Amino acid sequence: MPLVELRNVSKVYHLGGEEIRALDDVTLDIETAEFISIIGPSGSGKSTLMHILGCLDSPSQGTILLDGVMIHNASSRELAAIRNRKIGFVFQFFNLLPKLNVLQNVELPMIYSGVGGKVRHERAMHALEQVGMANRAKHRPSQLSGGQQQRTAIARALVNNPRIIFADEPTGNLDSHTGEAILQLFRNLSQEGRTIILVTHDPEIAAVTPRRIEIRDGKVAEKVDIKLAGLDRAPIPTAGDITSLPDACR
Amino acid sequence: MRAAEEIRHTRAQFGIVLVAGLREIWAHKFRSLLTMLGIILGVSSLVAMSALVAGMEKGAKEALVAIGGLEKIRVESQELPPDQRHLTDQAVGITINDVYALAKNSTLVTRLSPEMRLPATLSANGKTFRPWLCNGVWPVALEMSEHVIAHGRMINDIDDEMARNVCVIGTATRDQLWGSPEEIGREIIPVGETVYINGMPFVVVGLFQHYESEQDRKERLARELAPPEAPGGGVARDRGRRFGGRRGNFVFHLKNSTVYLPLNTVWMKFRSGLSFSGLGSSFQSVGGAGGATGDPRLSTLEMRIAGVEVLTEALQQVRNVLMSTHKGIEDFSFRTQEDWAEQINVFIRNARLSGVLIAGISLLVGGIGIMNIMLASISERVREIGIRKSVGASGADVFVQILVESVVIAVFGGIAGLAASFGLVQLLASVSPTENAPIVQASSLLIAFGFSALVGVLAGVFPAIKAARLNPIQALRYE
Ligand SMILES: Nc1ncnc2c1ncn2[C@@H]1O[C@H](COP(=O)(O)OP(=O)(O)OP(=O)(O)O)[C@@H](O)[C@H]1O
Ligand SMILES: [Mg+2]
């Protein structure tokens, strides 16, 4: 069974009588340990898709199964619990709490899952070691570079050992060199077997992932890079309805 | 209730939430302090007002005991009701006959004390004094009016029967005629001395004890124990002196300036100079002191009944007896201490109400202040709330976080208010009369503190619900 099953999912916004279909009848599957990029021009619905996959938002129509749980009609309390245990987010603007230090920021998700002080500290330090930030544990976000802040955010996303990590334009606010390092970090995490979904409008970044989901005006089209996929691991069992539209391949 | 529901669903440990709240408050020290001010005022005024009322209550109770308690009833002369006006000539007033009739027929009356008031001027030792009360009484008056003989004896039945020229005086009279202990440095006991009452010589056979409030007694003992003061100290002592040389409650002063003579003595020797208190005096003087029946006419008749619980029945009984002895003419009325106690109760209730009102308004204003600052705080922290939600904070977690901050502010305000209330009580104590010195009660501290916490909860609920309902996506986008 796939980790995520989206069936005919739509998200409709109503703005002053006008109907905006941010997602239009999207159907797709995501398997455990996949490394996927969601790519498309600005306003195409990438973030919307990520929010719905990440349990920050609910679809207007369609069904979603995440890790065997139906989430399309879950209550906000249930969604919060799923976000807490199964999902990690990395944002373009890092989104660290400025009043907390690096360690406290990484501990934050565990506070909401009720992990005790000692275990919390150990797990946060372990996550910081994974991203190479253990030596900065006591620093405030304002004392860190952009790349360091993003590493801290990645540690926070990792710390509750989630089923999927979502990253919305994680390199968008970084210079190309630092961005490259962050991408490398994601690649390493992917090789460790984590499921990672990168949202980007940059084809160069999308090029590092074996599977690309293209969005245009709320509709998805897919391309699987067999070579990349084959290089990294055994061929991905493709979902039955994968289509390769000509204009989706670049 | 929604709040309780929310709190049950939070997984975060309370300690962490509390620390986060404290950190938030500490980050805005000055703002938090200003916010607390309303609560500080509310709590301290609540404590101070209830201390003030408690002080007044205690003073009033002491005074009530000093004048004889609730079981005491006074019968007084009264002008006739309109439908009986034509019978004025036949109104006899309250006489010694009534006393005998009541003694025989009123089972609920345990003590009867007839009194005949004499407007008197006392002179002795080259000085004169007009006491507040100079009454011809029976020996039972001692017990009736809660008097205590300190030196000598009370007038007795033989004094009364033989109409002897003896009297018992209080310390105020003694102070006026012979000097107070403070002035002359030793206590004079004028038992055996002669005093002229309206020109007639009387022997002082007894001296009442000095009556004073708890507070005054403590202060006096403290003064007496203190080492002799420097010459300048006398000024401060004089300043506190009222009512015949000693500071104190008016009731206690009146009691101290009481003079008792045997009833018969007053009747036999001062016949022409009697005064009849009450509304009836104008018409009673027409008939002369002898009255229509020739009985000695009393100024008041005091009685004690079997208990407060039978007050109504006792009054009815006395009324029936008096109606028959007065041939149906209602020229008397009753005065119970209950009227007086009721007046005091009403006054205290009003004082308490206005105190509660003041404190309530302060707490309300304080609560509005807290709510205002919490609303400002959450709109400053929309992004923070969005981040917390994105890592898995539920609405309940956010709700509890905001509520805890609100309650912590209120509780700190409450604690500061309790501290401030002690200062306020000191201030009130220095301006209020001694017998009503404010009394801080532990229960009022507890209640005031409880209210501050309650205000924190109430003020926090709305902002907390607002924060809990924030949409995480919009909150994350918020700049
Ligand atoms: N809350 C909202 N209300 C109304 N319309 C919305 C809302 N959120 C998104 N949209 C619309 O949905 C469409 C998709 O938005 P989305 O943020 O998913 O785009 P995107 O692909 O992430 O773009 P970008 O690359 O600029 O981030 C846009 O047309 C946007 O205007
Ligand atoms: Mg976007």
Coordinates of C-alpha atoms and ligand atoms in Angstrom, one line a residue, chain A residues 11-15 20-23 38-51 57 92 168-169 199-201 215 218, chain B residues 471 473-474 477, ligand 1:
Chain A
K11 CA -9.2 22.7 -3.7
V12 CA -11.4 25.5 -4.6
Y13 CA -11.1 29.0 -3.2
H14 CA -13.9 31.5 -3.6
L15 CA -12.8 35.1 -4.0
I20 CA -10.2 29.6 -8.1
R21 CA -9.4 26.0 -8.5
A22 CA -6.0 25.9 -6.8
L23 CA -6.0 22.1 -7.2
I38 CA 6.7 19.2 -7.0
I39 CA 7.5 21.7 -9.7
G40 CA 5.5 24.3 -11.5
P41 CA 5.2 28.0 -12.2
S42 CA 4.2 30.5 -9.5
G43 CA 0.5 30.3 -8.6
S44 CA 0.2 26.8 -10.1
G45 CA -0.9 25.2 -6.8
K46 CA 2.4 23.7 -5.5
S47 CA 2.0 25.1 -2.0
T48 CA -1.7 24.2 -1.9
L49 CA -0.9 20.6 -2.7
M50 CA 1.8 20.5 -0.1
H51 CA -0.5 22.0 2.5
D57 CA -5.4 22.1 5.1
Q92 CA 11.5 29.0 2.6
D168 CA 8.6 24.4 0.4
E169 CA 11.3 26.2 -1.5
V199 CA 8.4 22.0 -3.6
T200 CA 10.2 24.2 -6.0
H201 CA 9.8 26.3 -9.2
I215 CA 1.7 21.2 -11.7
G218 CA -3.9 23.0 -10.4
Chain B
N471 CA -5.8 28.9 10.4
I473 CA -1.6 28.4 6.7
Q474 CA -2.7 32.0 7.0
R477 CA 1.9 33.6 5.7
Ligands
LIG1 N1 -6.2 31.4 0.8 C1 -6.4 31.5 -0.5 N2 -7.5 32.2 -1.0 C2 -7.7 32.4 -2.3 N3 -6.9 31.9 -3.2 C3 -5.8 31.2 -2.8 C4 -5.5 31.0 -1.5 N4 -4.3 30.3 -1.4 C5 -3.9 30.1 -2.6 N5 -4.8 30.7 -3.5 C6 -4.7 30.6 -5.0 O1 -4.4 29.3 -5.4 C7 -3.5 29.3 -6.4 C8 -2.3 28.4 -6.1 O2 -1.6 29.0 -5.0 P1 -0.3 28.3 -4.5 O3 0.2 29.1 -3.3 O4 -0.5 26.9 -4.3 O5 0.7 28.5 -5.7 P2 2.3 28.1 -5.8 O6 2.4 27.1 -6.8 O7 2.7 27.7 -4.4 O8 3.0 29.5 -6.2 P3 4.4 30.0 -5.7 O9 5.4 29.4 -6.5 O10 4.3 31.5 -6.0 O11 4.5 29.8 -4.3 C9 -3.1 30.7 -6.7 O12 -3.8 31.2 -7.8 C10 -3.5 31.4 -5.5 O13 -3.9 32.7 -5.8

